Amino acid sequence: MLSHRRYDRGGHTGAVLHIAFHPSSRLLASCGGDQRVKVWDVGTLYATECKSTFHKHDGWVYSCAFSHTGSLLASACADQVVRIFDLSTLQLLQPEKRGILGKRVGSTDKEVITFKGPVLSLDFSPEDSWICAGAADNKVSLWRVSDGECYQTFEGHADWVTSVRFSPDGMMILSASYDGTAKIWRVSDGHQAQSFEGHTNFVSGAEWGERGQLVATGSGDHTVRVWDADEGKELLRLEGHTSWVLGVAFAPRDNLLASCSADTLVILWDCTTGMRLKTIAEHTDWVESLSFDPTGLMLATAGHDRAIHLWDVAEPTAPELKTSLVGRKGPALFTWLYYKLVDLNDWLLGTSPSDEEQAGLLDAIMDQSGNQGDPKINEMASRAGDTVGERAMALVRDDVQGLDVRDQVTLATLFLKFAGEDDKVPKNLFANACLKDPVIRELLKAVDETKQSVEEKMRARAPYITWDEALECFEAAPVFEGHADSFNEGFRINLFGAR
């Protein structure tokens, strides 16, 4: 689960979707569209370092959180799983049932998936006994950390749950949703204690004030609102962003609030007066997440520009940029292809390349030429440069539920074998070819909620199908379109349901 790869010690190669501080303030966790969770040492502000990278996620990682004791790190992923890592071993909690929430083997030895869509948010309870999670199945779920069991689900939202947070006393859960509302749930009996209504577009995030008396929400209607947690009354409406508000965060002192937006701005607000204290314009793309450290003196911001910025906000009217953790973006296909090759090294070569070999491999791929002095690297680079192999890997998508990377490579190779100049294949010929592969043949038997198998869905299509249409047959549920390195307008519309 932990990567010691030289190139995994740098910044993210996809959009950074969430960040969270460790209770000590010394560590910062980040996750994103490159399917990785990274842990940074930010103790000195000036000499930051990526300490660890967890890379075995099978989709975009939307949320991450440290436990309050600082011993655990959890992640929420598009692959419908919550993972819990033990930071003392840098491995999943054992037994596996405790380390992977949402996927287990049932009584018939078949996998049982609890979440019916990507998991978008999670949080630890104050005493770390519980994890709450919000997902695209419109539900909030409560999990016991001790045994990995789902204890309770909270139903009431009419659309995806985008954010979940325990109250400071652990008695309540605050959730936000694309249905335009935020809600408070009582943990003891699952009762909905409060609903905050008034936003005219999706609610991307909701946060408690330090003492649990205030709630802040950010919305696609471009506003930030502050509410009385007990009465559900709107206290402040903060207007200043010109696009969707994607995140909000209270500093440990309730009078300071920060918001971030698709307009690339971060705004600091005085919650007692509603006054805008400062607008930060350092990011060059959507700012997706922000987090105050436990002291309230440091603010981290992150977004689609692959950058994480750390700010000294001791004086909120004059925040000072201390350091930036900027991800790299090489030629898109070849940087991405490098990671696919390394993740698939056992399949490709039957061995794990060393740091030096990986460095040479990346250079070879980026330069599109092999290192003539090392036959092994030359072999790896030649495989990467192979037309069919490269085209097959380029077809692999990170957002397909029901197919892992190896299965997609196999399927893509078969697809390219029969694809015409219009990039379509005869559906029946393709289906018959899939039946001859023992692994893909088993996947063709999988059925969805309508009891229709993958093979039946494929043969019900038009006579000729595209690659995306073939993948749709394998998907268990609708998921986002796009790739971790291509957050285009189409992806953004699909993700949020509106412009």
Coordinates of N, CA, C and O in Angstrom, one line a residue, residues 200-311:
T200 N -29.8 27.7 -3.4 CA -30.5 27.5 -4.7 C -29.7 26.6 -5.7 O -30.1 26.4 -6.8
N201 N -28.6 25.9 -5.2 CA -27.9 25.0 -6.0 C -27.3 24.0 -5.0 O -27.5 24.0 -3.8
F202 N -26.5 23.0 -5.5 CA -25.9 22.0 -4.7 C -25.1 22.6 -3.5 O -24.6 23.7 -3.6
V203 N -25.0 21.8 -2.4 CA -24.2 22.2 -1.3 C -23.0 21.3 -1.3 O -23.1 20.1 -1.2
S204 N -21.8 21.9 -1.5 CA -20.6 21.1 -1.7 C -19.9 20.7 -0.4 O -19.2 19.7 -0.3
G205 N -20.2 21.5 0.6 CA -19.5 21.2 1.9 C -20.2 21.9 3.1 O -20.9 22.9 2.9
A206 N -20.1 21.3 4.2 CA -20.7 21.9 5.5 C -19.7 21.6 6.6 O -19.2 20.5 6.7
E207 N -19.5 22.6 7.5 CA -18.5 22.4 8.6 C -19.1 23.0 9.9 O -19.9 24.0 9.9
W208 N -18.8 22.4 11.0 CA -19.1 22.9 12.3 C -18.2 23.9 12.7 O -17.0 23.9 12.4
G209 N -18.7 24.9 13.5 CA -17.8 25.8 14.3 C -17.2 25.0 15.4 O -17.6 23.9 15.8
E210 N -16.1 25.6 16.0 CA -15.4 24.9 17.0 C -16.2 24.4 18.2 O -16.0 23.3 18.7
R211 N -17.2 25.2 18.6 CA -18.0 24.8 19.8 C -19.3 24.1 19.4 O -20.1 23.7 20.2
G212 N -19.5 23.9 18.1 CA -20.7 23.2 17.6 C -22.0 24.0 17.6 O -23.1 23.5 17.4
Q213 N -21.8 25.3 17.8 CA -23.0 26.2 17.8 C -23.3 26.8 16.4 O -24.4 27.2 16.1
L214 N -22.3 26.8 15.5 CA -22.4 27.4 14.2 C -22.2 26.3 13.1 O -21.5 25.3 13.4
V215 N -22.8 26.4 12.0 CA -22.6 25.6 10.8 C -22.4 26.5 9.6 O -23.1 27.5 9.4
A216 N -21.4 26.2 8.8 CA -21.1 27.0 7.6 C -21.3 26.0 6.4 O -21.0 24.8 6.5
T217 N -21.9 26.5 5.4 CA -22.2 25.8 4.1 C -21.7 26.5 2.9 O -21.8 27.8 2.9
G218 N -21.2 25.8 1.9 CA -20.8 26.4 0.6 C -21.6 25.8 -0.5 O -21.9 24.6 -0.4
S219 N -21.9 26.6 -1.5 CA -22.9 26.1 -2.5 C -22.5 26.5 -3.9 O -21.8 27.4 -4.1
G220 N -23.2 25.8 -4.8 CA -23.1 26.1 -6.2 C -23.8 27.4 -6.6 O -23.7 27.8 -7.7
D221 N -24.5 28.0 -5.6 CA -25.1 29.2 -5.9 C -24.2 30.4 -5.6 O -24.6 31.6 -5.6
H222 N -22.9 30.1 -5.4 CA -21.8 31.1 -5.2 C -21.8 31.7 -3.9 O -21.0 32.6 -3.6
T223 N -22.6 31.2 -2.9 CA -22.6 31.8 -1.6 C -22.1 30.9 -0.5 O -22.1 29.7 -0.7
V224 N -21.6 31.5 0.6 CA -21.3 30.8 1.8 C -22.4 31.3 2.8 O -22.6 32.5 2.9
R225 N -22.9 30.4 3.6 CA -23.9 30.8 4.6 C -23.5 30.2 5.9 O -23.0 29.1 6.0
V226 N -23.8 31.0 7.0 CA -23.5 30.6 8.3 C -24.9 30.5 9.0 O -25.7 31.4 8.9
W227 N -25.1 29.4 9.8 CA -26.3 29.0 10.4 C -26.2 28.8 11.9 O -25.1 28.4 12.4
D228 N -27.3 29.0 12.6 CA -27.4 28.6 14.0 C -27.7 27.1 14.0 O -28.7 26.7 13.4
A229 N -26.8 26.3 14.6 CA -26.9 24.9 14.5 C -28.1 24.3 15.2 O -28.7 23.3 14.7
D230 N -28.6 25.0 16.3 CA -29.7 24.5 17.0 C -31.0 24.8 16.3 O -31.9 24.0 16.2
E231 N -31.1 26.1 15.9 CA -32.4 26.6 15.3 C -32.5 26.4 13.8 O -33.6 26.5 13.3
G232 N -31.4 26.2 13.2 CA -31.5 26.1 11.7 C -31.7 27.4 11.0 O -32.0 27.5 9.8
K233 N -31.4 28.5 11.7 CA -31.7 29.9 11.2 C -30.4 30.4 10.5 O -29.3 30.2 11.0
E234 N -30.6 31.0 9.3 CA -29.5 31.6 8.6 C -29.1 32.9 9.3 O -29.9 33.8 9.5
L235 N -27.8 32.9 9.7 CA -27.3 34.1 10.4 C -26.5 35.1 9.4 O -26.6 36.3 9.6
L236 N -25.8 34.5 8.5 CA -25.0 35.3 7.6 C -25.1 34.7 6.2 O -25.1 33.5 6.0
R237 N -25.1 35.6 5.2 CA -24.9 35.2 3.8 C -23.8 35.9 3.2 O -23.8 37.1 3.1
L238 N -22.7 35.2 2.9 CA -21.4 35.8 2.5 C -21.3 35.7 1.0 O -21.3 34.6 0.4
E239 N -21.3 36.8 0.3 CA -21.2 36.8 -1.2 C -19.9 37.5 -1.6 O -19.6 38.6 -1.1
G240 N -19.2 36.8 -2.5 CA -17.9 37.4 -2.9 C -17.3 36.5 -4.0 O -16.5 37.0 -4.9
H241 N -17.7 35.2 -4.0 CA -17.2 34.3 -5.1 C -18.1 34.5 -6.4 O -19.3 34.9 -6.3
T242 N -17.5 34.3 -7.5 CA -18.2 34.4 -8.8 C -18.5 33.1 -9.5 O -18.9 33.0 -10.6
S243 N -18.2 32.0 -8.7 CA -18.5 30.6 -9.2 C -18.8 29.7 -8.1 O -18.9 30.2 -6.9
W244 N -19.0 28.5 -8.3 CA -19.3 27.5 -7.3 C -18.4 27.6 -6.1 O -17.1 27.6 -6.3
V245 N -18.9 27.6 -4.9 CA -18.1 27.4 -3.7 C -17.9 25.9 -3.4 O -18.9 25.2 -3.3
L246 N -16.7 25.5 -3.4 CA -16.4 24.1 -3.3 C -16.0 23.6 -1.9 O -15.9 22.4 -1.7
G247 N -15.6 24.5 -1.1 CA -15.2 24.1 0.3 C -15.3 25.3 1.3 O -15.1 26.4 0.9
V248 N -15.5 24.9 2.5 CA -15.5 25.9 3.6 C -14.8 25.3 4.8 O -14.8 24.1 5.0
A249 N -14.2 26.2 5.7 CA -13.5 25.7 6.8 C -13.5 26.8 7.9 O -13.2 27.9 7.6
F250 N -13.9 26.4 9.1 CA -13.7 27.3 10.3 C -12.3 27.1 10.8 O -11.8 26.0 10.9
A251 N -11.7 28.2 11.3 CA -10.5 28.2 12.1 C -10.9 27.8 13.5 O -12.1 27.9 13.8
P252 N -10.0 27.3 14.3 CA -10.4 26.9 15.7 C -11.1 28.0 16.5 O -11.7 27.8 17.4
R253 N -10.9 29.2 16.0 CA -11.6 30.3 16.6 C -12.8 30.6 15.7 O -12.6 30.9 14.5
D254 N -14.0 30.6 16.2 CA -15.2 30.6 15.3 C -15.4 31.9 14.5 O -16.1 31.9 13.6
N255 N -14.6 33.0 14.8 CA -14.9 34.2 14.1 C -14.2 34.2 12.7 O -14.4 35.1 11.9
L256 N -13.3 33.2 12.4 CA -12.6 33.2 11.2 C -13.1 32.0 10.3 O -13.0 30.9 10.8
L257 N -13.5 32.3 9.1 CA -14.0 31.3 8.2 C -13.3 31.5 6.8 O -13.0 32.6 6.4
A258 N -12.9 30.4 6.2 CA -12.3 30.4 4.9 C -13.2 29.7 3.9 O -13.9 28.7 4.2
S259 N -13.2 30.1 2.6 CA -14.0 29.4 1.6 C -13.1 29.4 0.3 O -12.3 30.2 0.1
C260 N -13.4 28.4 -0.5 CA -12.7 28.2 -1.8 C -13.7 27.9 -2.9 O -14.8 27.4 -2.6
S261 N -13.3 28.2 -4.1 CA -14.2 28.2 -5.2 C -13.7 27.8 -6.5 O -12.4 27.8 -6.7
A262 N -14.6 27.5 -7.4 CA -14.2 27.2 -8.8 C -13.7 28.5 -9.5 O -13.2 28.4 -10.7
D263 N -13.9 29.7 -8.9 CA -13.4 30.9 -9.5 C -11.9 31.1 -9.2 O -11.3 32.1 -9.5
T264 N -11.2 30.1 -8.6 CA -9.8 30.0 -8.3 C -9.4 30.8 -7.1 O -8.2 30.9 -6.7
L265 N -10.4 31.4 -6.4 CA -10.1 32.2 -5.2 C -10.3 31.5 -3.9 O -11.1 30.6 -3.8
V266 N -9.6 32.0 -2.9 CA -9.8 31.7 -1.5 C -10.1 33.0 -0.8 O -9.4 34.0 -0.9
I267 N -11.2 33.0 0.0 CA -11.6 34.2 0.7 C -11.6 33.9 2.2 O -12.2 32.9 2.7
L268 N -11.1 34.8 3.0 CA -11.1 34.8 4.5 C -12.2 35.7 5.0 O -12.2 36.9 4.5
W269 N -13.1 35.2 5.9 CA -14.2 36.0 6.3 C -14.2 36.2 7.8 O -13.7 35.3 8.6
D270 N -14.7 37.3 8.3 CA -15.0 37.5 9.7 C -16.4 37.1 10.0 O -17.4 37.7 9.5
C271 N -16.6 36.0 10.7 CA -18.0 35.5 10.9 C -18.8 36.3 11.8 O -20.1 36.1 11.9
T272 N -18.2 37.2 12.6 CA -19.1 38.0 13.5 C -19.7 39.2 12.8 O -20.8 39.6 13.1
T273 N -19.0 39.6 11.7 CA -19.5 40.8 11.0 C -19.9 40.5 9.5 O -20.6 41.3 8.9
G274 N -19.4 39.4 9.0 CA -19.6 39.0 7.6 C -18.7 39.8 6.7 O -18.8 39.7 5.5
M275 N -17.7 40.4 7.3 CA -16.7 41.2 6.5 C -15.7 40.3 5.8 O -15.2 39.3 6.4
R276 N -15.4 40.6 4.5 CA -14.3 39.9 3.8 C -13.0 40.5 4.3 O -12.7 41.7 4.1
L277 N -12.2 39.6 4.9 CA -10.9 40.1 5.4 C -9.8 40.1 4.3 O -9.0 41.0 4.3
K278 N -9.8 39.1 3.4 CA -8.8 39.0 2.4 C -9.2 38.0 1.3 O -9.8 37.0 1.6
T279 N -8.8 38.3 0.1 CA -9.0 37.4 -1.0 C -7.6 36.9 -1.5 O -6.7 37.8 -1.7
I280 N -7.5 35.6 -1.6 CA -6.2 35.0 -2.0 C -6.4 34.5 -3.4 O -7.3 33.7 -3.7
A281 N -5.5 34.9 -4.3 CA -5.6 34.6 -5.7 C -4.3 33.9 -6.2 O -3.6 34.4 -7.1
E282 N -3.9 32.8 -5.5 CA -2.6 32.1 -5.8 C -2.8 31.0 -6.8 O -2.0 30.6 -7.6
H283 N -4.0 30.3 -6.7 CA -4.3 29.1 -7.5 C -4.6 29.6 -9.0 O -5.1 30.7 -9.2
T284 N -4.4 28.7 -9.9 CA -4.7 28.9 -11.3 C -5.8 28.1 -11.9 O -6.2 28.2 -13.0
D285 N -6.5 27.3 -11.0 CA -7.6 26.5 -11.4 C -8.5 26.4 -10.2 O -8.2 26.9 -9.1
W286 N -9.6 25.6 -10.3 CA -10.5 25.4 -9.2 C -9.8 25.1 -7.9 O -8.8 24.3 -7.9
V287 N -10.2 25.8 -6.8 CA -9.7 25.4 -5.5 C -10.7 24.5 -4.9 O -11.8 24.9 -4.6
E288 N -10.3 23.3 -4.6 CA -11.2 22.2 -4.3 C -11.4 22.0 -2.8 O -12.4 21.6 -2.3
S289 N -10.3 22.3 -2.0 CA -10.3 22.0 -0.6 C -9.4 23.0 0.2 O -8.4 23.5 -0.4
L290 N -9.7 23.1 1.5 CA -8.9 23.9 2.3 C -9.1 23.5 3.8 O -10.1 22.9 4.1
S291 N -8.0 23.7 4.6 CA -8.0 23.1 5.9 C -7.1 24.0 6.8 O -6.0 24.3 6.5
F292 N -7.7 24.3 8.0 CA -6.9 25.0 9.0 C -6.2 23.9 9.9 O -6.7 22.9 10.1
D293 N -5.0 24.2 10.3 CA -4.3 23.3 11.3 C -4.9 23.5 12.7 O -5.7 24.5 12.9
P294 N -4.7 22.6 13.6 CA -5.3 22.7 14.9 C -5.0 24.0 15.7 O -5.8 24.3 16.6
T295 N -3.9 24.6 15.4 CA -3.6 25.9 16.0 C -4.4 27.1 15.4 O -4.5 28.1 16.1
G296 N -4.9 26.9 14.2 CA -5.6 28.0 13.5 C -4.7 29.0 12.9 O -5.1 30.0 12.4
L297 N -3.4 28.8 13.0 CA -2.4 29.7 12.5 C -1.9 29.4 11.1 O -1.3 30.2 10.5
M298 N -2.2 28.2 10.6 CA -1.8 27.8 9.3 C -3.0 27.3 8.5 O -3.9 26.7 9.0
L299 N -3.1 27.7 7.2 CA -4.2 27.3 6.3 C -3.5 26.7 5.1 O -2.6 27.2 4.5
A300 N -4.1 25.5 4.7 CA -3.6 24.8 3.5 C -4.8 24.9 2.5 O -5.9 24.8 2.8
T301 N -4.4 25.2 1.2 CA -5.4 25.2 0.1 C -4.9 24.3 -1.0 O -3.7 24.2 -1.2
A302 N -5.8 23.7 -1.7 CA -5.4 22.8 -2.8 C -6.5 22.7 -3.9 O -7.7 23.0 -3.6
G303 N -6.1 22.4 -5.1 CA -7.1 22.3 -6.2 C -6.6 21.6 -7.4 O -5.7 20.8 -7.4
H304 N -7.3 22.0 -8.5 CA -7.2 21.3 -9.8 C -5.9 21.6 -10.5 O -5.5 21.0 -11.5
D305 N -5.2 22.6 -10.0 CA -3.9 23.0 -10.6 C -2.7 22.2 -10.0 O -1.6 22.4 -10.2
R306 N -3.1 21.1 -9.2 CA -2.2 20.2 -8.6 C -1.3 20.8 -7.6 O -0.3 20.2 -7.1
A307 N -1.6 22.0 -7.1 CA -0.8 22.7 -6.1 C -1.5 22.7 -4.7 O -2.7 22.7 -4.6
I308 N -0.6 22.6 -3.7 CA -1.0 22.7 -2.3 C -0.2 23.9 -1.8 O 1.0 23.9 -1.8
H309 N -0.9 24.9 -1.3 CA -0.3 26.1 -0.8 C -0.5 26.2 0.7 O -1.6 25.9 1.2
L310 N 0.6 26.5 1.5 CA 0.5 26.7 2.9 C 0.7 28.1 3.3 O 1.6 28.8 2.9
W311 N -0.3 28.6 4.1 CA -0.4 30.0 4.4 C -0.2 30.2 5.9 O -0.9 29.5 6.7

